[in-house]
Amino acid sequence: MTDGQNKADVPLRAGVRSDGVRVTAIEVIAILVSLIWLVGVALFFLVLPTDTDGAAQVDSLRFVMTMMAIFLPIAMVWIAALAARSVKIVREESRRLQAAIDGMRQTYVADRQSRGTGIEQTVERKLNEIARATQKTETALATFATSRPSGRNVAAPQPEAPSGDDQPSLALGTTAEDIAPPISRPDLVRALNFPDTDTDEVGFAALRRALKDRAAKQLIQASQDVLTLMSQDGIYMDDLRPDRARAEVWRRFAHGERGKAAASLGGIRDRSSLALTAGRMREDAIFRDAAHHFLRKYDQMLVAFEVEATDEDIAALAETRTSRAFMLLGRVTGAFD
């Protein structure tokens, strides 16, 4: 067993020595000094001269002074010995505490490294799969009918003319996203929460529909950027449990109110996430730009979303991963002040 292992196994309790020795050199020295003093006092009284009557003059005051002269130095010796012993114990406890702190630091670093190589890669892989899925569907979505669905059946595009017949009907510089129908509120809310797993067909379907809307697509991309950057510091939206704000507060914020009226939107209480995000905002210019871009896009979305949204729609929006990122970044940047 190594010395580091011995230190790690020692309990952090005051007054317990790791060597198990009952009597130390300090106590031995104190005993010897006490014995030497007692022997000296005994010799002194043996040769003490007597008075003319042949008997030692004894009274109460003299007796007290004699006892003090005998035992006070011994008491001082033992007080010094106990103080030295306490200092030694404190030093041993400090060494064991330092060893424990070093072990905790090594465990923390190893945990961060394992999270960086394990969990972060899992989240990054999930986001990359989402990006690849959206890239595959964007081309197909551009060829779909862009008019609002009506009661009559709409003929499907002919496979032999995938793009040649559609392009002339679009004005110069107009894309499919510009004339696509607005995304529904449930689809937008589901897309802003991102698919939970690779098999979340409902989530991927909502995400594909959201990518047809220009404003929603920009917000989703901005949200994906900040979520990926925060995951590098071990900050995941699923771990946050923000305080819920009433729909009325969200509406006030959308109408431009700040300060006390909107303060409850910053319901993130996780101190480590707040500290890590604030530090990243100060030190990382790329993260800071991505965060401010995301906050602007979310604010624009909320202004348009609130107009026709019900209180239930706003409550569902507040539970999404994107909204939790908005609460966290908004509190760090003072967007609710």
Short mmCIF file of C-alpha atoms in Angstrom, two decimals:
data_model
loop_
_atom_site.label_atom_id
_atom_site.label_comp_id
_atom_site.label_asym_id
_atom_site.label_seq_id
_atom_site.Cartn_x
_atom_site.Cartn_y
_atom_site.Cartn_z
CA MET A 1 0.00 0.00 0.00
CA THR A 2 1.42 3.38 -1.00
CA ASP A 3 1.75 6.42 1.21
CA GLY A 4 -0.99 8.23 -0.73
CA GLN A 5 -3.34 5.30 -0.10
CA ASN A 6 -2.56 5.39 3.61
CA LYS A 7 -3.48 9.06 3.72
CA ALA A 8 -6.69 8.49 1.86
CA ASP A 9 -7.74 5.72 4.27
CA VAL A 10 -7.20 7.82 7.42
CA PRO A 11 -10.50 9.15 8.84
CA LEU A 12 -10.72 12.92 9.06
CA ARG A 13 -11.44 13.09 12.82
CA ALA A 14 -9.81 15.48 15.23
CA GLY A 15 -7.70 13.92 17.97
CA VAL A 16 -7.06 10.61 16.18
CA ARG A 17 -3.45 9.90 15.25
CA SER A 18 -2.65 7.71 12.29
CA ASP A 19 0.32 6.02 14.04
CA GLY A 20 -1.78 4.77 16.98
CA VAL A 21 0.94 5.72 19.57
CA ARG A 22 -0.50 6.50 23.00
CA VAL A 23 2.53 8.25 24.55
CA THR A 24 4.64 10.55 22.42
CA ALA A 25 7.98 12.21 23.00
CA ILE A 26 6.18 15.29 24.28
CA GLU A 27 4.59 13.38 27.17
CA VAL A 28 7.90 11.66 27.97
CA ILE A 29 9.70 14.99 28.19
CA ALA A 30 6.93 16.42 30.38
CA ILE A 31 7.16 13.42 32.73
CA LEU A 32 10.93 13.72 33.02
CA VAL A 33 10.78 17.47 33.72
CA SER A 34 8.09 16.90 36.33
CA LEU A 35 10.16 14.19 38.06
CA ILE A 36 13.27 16.35 38.02
CA TRP A 37 11.34 19.21 39.56
CA LEU A 38 9.84 16.98 42.29
CA VAL A 39 13.25 15.56 43.11
CA GLY A 40 14.70 19.06 43.34
CA VAL A 41 11.88 20.23 45.61
CA ALA A 42 12.31 17.16 47.83
CA LEU A 43 16.04 17.82 48.18
CA PHE A 44 15.35 21.45 48.95
CA PHE A 45 12.98 20.62 51.81
CA LEU A 46 15.32 17.96 53.19
CA VAL A 47 18.04 20.55 53.66
CA LEU A 48 15.65 23.33 54.76
CA PRO A 49 16.98 24.87 58.00
CA THR A 50 14.76 24.79 61.09
CA ASP A 51 14.16 27.48 63.71
CA THR A 52 15.65 27.58 67.20
CA ASP A 53 12.95 25.24 68.55
CA GLY A 54 13.97 22.52 66.08
CA ALA A 55 10.59 22.46 64.31
CA ALA A 56 9.72 23.92 60.94
CA GLN A 57 7.59 27.00 61.09
CA VAL A 58 4.28 26.02 59.44
CA ASP A 59 1.27 28.24 58.90
CA SER A 60 -1.54 28.35 56.36
CA LEU A 61 -0.03 31.06 54.12
CA ARG A 62 3.32 29.40 54.02
CA PHE A 63 1.69 26.05 53.21
CA VAL A 64 -0.22 27.55 50.28
CA MET A 65 2.85 29.27 48.89
CA THR A 66 4.81 26.05 49.25
CA MET A 67 2.21 24.03 47.32
CA MET A 68 2.14 26.65 44.59
CA ALA A 69 5.91 26.64 44.37
CA ILE A 70 5.85 22.85 44.01
CA PHE A 71 2.98 22.22 41.64
CA LEU A 72 2.66 25.43 39.59
CA PRO A 73 5.79 24.75 37.53
CA ILE A 74 4.58 21.18 36.94
CA ALA A 75 1.23 22.53 35.76
CA MET A 76 2.97 24.92 33.40
CA VAL A 77 5.06 22.08 32.00
CA TRP A 78 1.98 19.99 31.27
CA ILE A 79 0.11 22.93 29.75
CA ALA A 80 3.02 23.42 27.37
CA ALA A 81 3.06 19.68 26.64
CA LEU A 82 -0.67 19.62 25.84
CA ALA A 83 -0.29 22.69 23.62
CA ALA A 84 2.53 21.05 21.69
CA ARG A 85 0.50 17.86 21.36
CA SER A 86 -2.48 19.83 20.05
CA VAL A 87 -0.25 21.55 17.49
CA LYS A 88 1.01 18.17 16.33
CA ILE A 89 -2.53 16.82 16.00
CA VAL A 90 -3.61 19.89 14.04
CA ARG A 91 -0.69 19.46 11.66
CA GLU A 92 -1.54 15.80 11.11
CA GLU A 93 -5.19 16.67 10.48
CA SER A 94 -4.11 19.38 8.04
CA ARG A 95 -2.00 16.88 6.12
CA ARG A 96 -4.86 14.39 5.97
CA LEU A 97 -7.28 17.13 4.95
CA GLN A 98 -4.92 18.25 2.20
CA ALA A 99 -4.64 14.65 0.99
CA ALA A 100 -8.42 14.36 0.94
CA ILE A 101 -8.74 17.63 -0.99
CA ASP A 102 -6.15 16.43 -3.50
CA GLY A 103 -8.10 13.20 -3.93
CA MET A 104 -11.34 15.11 -4.45
CA ARG A 105 -9.64 17.38 -6.98
CA GLN A 106 -8.29 14.38 -8.90
CA THR A 107 -11.73 12.78 -8.84
CA TYR A 108 -13.31 16.00 -10.12
CA VAL A 109 -10.78 16.30 -12.94
CA ALA A 110 -11.27 12.65 -13.89
CA ASP A 111 -15.04 13.13 -13.85
CA ARG A 112 -14.79 16.20 -16.08
CA GLN A 113 -12.54 14.30 -18.46
CA SER A 114 -14.91 11.34 -18.56
CA ARG A 115 -17.83 13.65 -19.19
CA GLY A 116 -15.86 15.38 -21.91
CA THR A 117 -15.11 12.08 -23.63
CA GLY A 118 -18.41 10.35 -22.93
CA ILE A 119 -21.51 12.38 -22.29
CA GLU A 120 -20.45 15.41 -24.31
CA GLN A 121 -19.69 13.21 -27.29
CA THR A 122 -23.13 11.63 -26.94
CA VAL A 123 -24.86 15.00 -26.98
CA GLU A 124 -22.66 16.20 -29.82
CA ARG A 125 -23.42 13.05 -31.80
CA LYS A 126 -27.16 13.54 -31.22
CA LEU A 127 -26.97 17.13 -32.43
CA ASN A 128 -24.92 16.08 -35.45
CA GLU A 129 -27.51 13.44 -36.30
CA ILE A 130 -30.22 16.07 -36.06
CA ALA A 131 -28.22 18.35 -38.36
CA ARG A 132 -27.68 15.56 -40.88
CA ALA A 133 -31.37 14.66 -40.79
CA THR A 134 -32.35 18.27 -41.40
CA GLN A 135 -29.89 18.62 -44.25
CA LYS A 136 -31.35 15.55 -45.93
CA THR A 137 -34.87 16.88 -45.66
CA GLU A 138 -34.28 20.51 -46.65
CA THR A 139 -33.89 19.65 -50.33
CA ALA A 140 -37.02 17.51 -50.35
CA LEU A 141 -38.99 20.10 -48.38
CA ALA A 142 -38.17 22.78 -50.96
CA THR A 143 -40.05 20.76 -53.62
CA PHE A 144 -43.23 20.29 -51.59
CA ALA A 145 -46.38 22.38 -52.12
CA THR A 146 -45.95 25.69 -50.28
CA SER A 147 -49.58 26.80 -50.18
CA ARG A 148 -51.74 26.47 -47.08
CA PRO A 149 -53.58 23.12 -46.88
CA SER A 150 -57.19 23.37 -48.08
CA GLY A 151 -60.21 21.10 -48.17
CA ARG A 152 -59.55 19.92 -51.71
CA ASN A 153 -56.86 17.44 -52.65
CA VAL A 154 -53.62 18.79 -54.06
CA ALA A 155 -51.83 16.80 -56.72
CA ALA A 156 -48.43 15.51 -55.76
CA PRO A 157 -45.40 16.70 -57.76
CA GLN A 158 -44.46 14.48 -60.69
CA PRO A 159 -41.23 12.55 -60.15
CA GLU A 160 -40.08 13.07 -63.74
CA ALA A 161 -39.97 16.85 -63.24
CA PRO A 162 -38.54 17.35 -59.75
CA SER A 163 -37.59 20.99 -60.02
CA GLY A 164 -37.91 22.31 -63.53
CA ASP A 165 -41.68 22.97 -63.36
CA ASP A 166 -41.56 24.59 -59.91
CA GLN A 167 -38.80 27.12 -60.33
CA PRO A 168 -40.43 29.35 -62.99
CA SER A 169 -43.40 29.98 -60.68
CA LEU A 170 -41.13 31.64 -58.07
CA ALA A 171 -40.14 35.28 -58.39
CA LEU A 172 -36.50 36.19 -58.77
CA GLY A 173 -34.67 35.80 -55.44
CA THR A 174 -37.64 34.10 -53.76
CA THR A 175 -37.02 30.82 -51.94
CA ALA A 176 -39.37 28.16 -50.68
CA GLU A 177 -38.80 29.38 -47.11
CA ASP A 178 -40.08 32.86 -48.00
CA ILE A 179 -43.50 31.63 -49.12
CA ALA A 180 -43.81 28.64 -46.79
CA PRO A 181 -46.85 28.59 -44.48
CA PRO A 182 -46.22 29.77 -40.91
CA ILE A 183 -45.40 26.96 -38.52
CA SER A 184 -48.08 26.01 -36.02
CA ARG A 185 -47.53 26.77 -32.38
CA PRO A 186 -47.46 23.10 -31.22
CA ASP A 187 -44.91 22.23 -33.92
CA LEU A 188 -42.74 25.21 -32.98
CA VAL A 189 -42.82 24.26 -29.30
CA ARG A 190 -41.95 20.64 -30.10
CA ALA A 191 -39.13 21.67 -32.42
CA LEU A 192 -37.62 24.04 -29.85
CA ASN A 193 -37.41 21.15 -27.41
CA PHE A 194 -35.46 19.06 -29.97
CA PRO A 195 -36.00 15.30 -30.42
CA ASP A 196 -35.43 13.32 -27.24
CA THR A 197 -33.90 10.26 -28.94
CA ASP A 198 -32.90 9.05 -32.38
CA THR A 199 -36.25 7.26 -32.64
CA ASP A 200 -38.37 10.29 -31.71
CA GLU A 201 -40.33 10.42 -34.97
CA VAL A 202 -42.75 13.07 -33.68
CA GLY A 203 -39.89 15.32 -32.66
CA PHE A 204 -38.08 14.93 -35.98
CA ALA A 205 -41.29 15.56 -37.91
CA ALA A 206 -41.90 18.79 -35.96
CA LEU A 207 -38.27 19.79 -36.48
CA ARG A 208 -38.55 19.28 -40.24
CA ARG A 209 -41.68 21.40 -40.37
CA ALA A 210 -40.02 24.11 -38.29
CA LEU A 211 -37.06 24.25 -40.65
CA LYS A 212 -39.40 25.31 -43.44
CA ASP A 213 -40.03 28.55 -41.53
CA ARG A 214 -37.18 31.07 -41.85
CA ALA A 215 -37.52 32.64 -38.39
CA ALA A 216 -37.96 29.28 -36.66
CA LYS A 217 -34.97 27.85 -38.53
CA GLN A 218 -32.73 30.71 -37.43
CA LEU A 219 -33.80 30.31 -33.81
CA ILE A 220 -33.29 26.53 -33.89
CA GLN A 221 -29.80 26.93 -35.32
CA ALA A 222 -28.92 29.59 -32.73
CA SER A 223 -30.29 27.36 -29.96
CA GLN A 224 -28.32 24.38 -31.23
CA ASP A 225 -25.14 26.47 -31.21
CA VAL A 226 -25.48 27.62 -27.59
CA LEU A 227 -26.59 24.19 -26.36
CA THR A 228 -23.53 22.61 -27.96
CA LEU A 229 -21.20 25.24 -26.48
CA MET A 230 -22.70 24.90 -22.99
CA SER A 231 -22.45 21.11 -23.15
CA GLN A 232 -18.67 21.54 -23.37
CA ASP A 233 -18.81 22.84 -19.78
CA GLY A 234 -21.13 20.04 -18.66
CA ILE A 235 -24.25 22.24 -18.67
CA TYR A 236 -27.29 20.33 -19.93
CA MET A 237 -30.81 21.71 -20.04
CA ASP A 238 -32.32 18.43 -18.84
CA ASP A 239 -30.44 18.88 -15.54
CA LEU A 240 -31.95 22.31 -14.86
CA ARG A 241 -35.17 22.70 -12.90
CA PRO A 242 -36.13 26.37 -13.25
CA ASP A 243 -38.86 28.05 -11.25
CA ARG A 244 -41.98 28.36 -13.37
CA ALA A 245 -43.12 31.85 -14.29
CA ARG A 246 -46.73 32.68 -15.05
CA ALA A 247 -47.83 33.18 -18.63
CA GLU A 248 -48.63 36.77 -17.74
CA VAL A 249 -44.95 37.41 -16.98
CA TRP A 250 -43.91 36.03 -20.37
CA ARG A 251 -46.45 38.31 -22.05
CA ARG A 252 -45.14 41.34 -20.15
CA PHE A 253 -41.61 40.52 -21.23
CA ALA A 254 -42.76 40.14 -24.84
CA HIS A 255 -44.36 43.60 -24.56
CA GLY A 256 -41.04 45.11 -23.49
CA GLU A 257 -41.37 45.22 -19.70
CA ARG A 258 -38.20 44.60 -17.72
CA GLY A 259 -37.08 44.74 -14.13
CA LYS A 260 -39.30 43.45 -11.34
CA ALA A 261 -42.15 42.62 -13.72
CA ALA A 262 -39.95 40.13 -15.63
CA ALA A 263 -37.48 39.09 -12.94
CA SER A 264 -39.19 35.74 -12.33
CA LEU A 265 -38.25 34.59 -15.84
CA GLY A 266 -34.69 34.09 -14.61
CA GLY A 267 -35.78 31.07 -12.61
CA ILE A 268 -32.52 29.14 -12.96
CA ARG A 269 -31.11 28.50 -9.47
CA ASP A 270 -28.27 26.11 -10.29
CA ARG A 271 -25.22 27.97 -8.98
CA SER A 272 -22.63 25.92 -10.84
CA SER A 273 -24.39 26.42 -14.18
CA LEU A 274 -24.72 30.15 -13.54
CA ALA A 275 -21.06 30.47 -12.53
CA LEU A 276 -19.76 28.45 -15.48
CA THR A 277 -21.92 30.35 -17.94
CA ALA A 278 -20.92 33.74 -16.52
CA GLY A 279 -17.25 32.78 -16.73
CA ARG A 280 -17.66 31.59 -20.30
CA MET A 281 -19.41 34.86 -21.22
CA ARG A 282 -16.44 36.85 -19.89
CA GLU A 283 -13.68 34.76 -21.40
CA ASP A 284 -15.04 33.31 -24.66
CA ALA A 285 -15.91 35.87 -27.35
CA ILE A 286 -17.39 33.20 -29.64
CA PHE A 287 -19.72 31.98 -26.91
CA ARG A 288 -20.66 35.55 -26.02
CA ASP A 289 -21.60 36.39 -29.62
CA ALA A 290 -23.56 33.14 -30.01
CA ALA A 291 -25.42 33.82 -26.74
CA HIS A 292 -26.42 37.38 -27.71
CA HIS A 293 -27.50 36.21 -31.18
CA PHE A 294 -29.63 33.48 -29.59
CA LEU A 295 -31.22 35.92 -27.13
CA ARG A 296 -32.18 38.27 -29.97
CA LYS A 297 -33.73 35.47 -32.04
CA TYR A 298 -35.65 34.10 -29.06
CA ASP A 299 -36.95 37.57 -28.17
CA GLN A 300 -38.16 38.08 -31.74
CA MET A 301 -39.87 34.69 -31.73
CA LEU A 302 -41.55 35.38 -28.38
CA VAL A 303 -42.97 38.70 -29.56
CA ALA A 304 -44.64 37.01 -32.54
CA PHE A 305 -45.57 33.85 -30.62
CA GLU A 306 -47.32 35.67 -27.77
CA VAL A 307 -49.85 37.43 -29.99
CA GLU A 308 -51.98 34.36 -30.70
CA ALA A 309 -50.66 31.95 -28.07
CA THR A 310 -52.80 30.75 -25.20
CA ASP A 311 -51.53 30.46 -21.64
CA GLU A 312 -51.12 26.72 -22.21
CA ASP A 313 -48.99 27.37 -25.29
CA ILE A 314 -46.74 29.73 -23.35
CA ALA A 315 -46.44 27.24 -20.47
CA ALA A 316 -45.43 24.51 -22.94
CA LEU A 317 -42.90 26.84 -24.57
CA ALA A 318 -41.35 27.62 -21.17
CA GLU A 319 -40.67 23.89 -20.60
CA THR A 320 -38.55 23.44 -23.74
CA ARG A 321 -34.78 23.08 -23.72
CA THR A 322 -34.48 26.25 -25.78
CA SER A 323 -36.47 28.26 -23.21
CA ARG A 324 -34.32 26.93 -20.37
CA ALA A 325 -31.24 28.10 -22.25
CA PHE A 326 -32.93 31.49 -22.66
CA MET A 327 -33.64 31.68 -18.91
CA LEU A 328 -30.04 30.79 -18.06
CA LEU A 329 -28.40 33.16 -20.54
CA GLY A 330 -30.94 35.88 -19.84
CA ARG A 331 -30.18 35.83 -16.14
CA VAL A 332 -26.41 35.80 -16.69
CA THR A 333 -26.53 38.69 -19.15
CA GLY A 334 -29.11 40.71 -17.18
CA ALA A 335 -31.73 40.56 -19.95
CA PHE A 336 -34.52 40.54 -17.37
CA ASP A 337 -33.26 43.57 -15.42
#
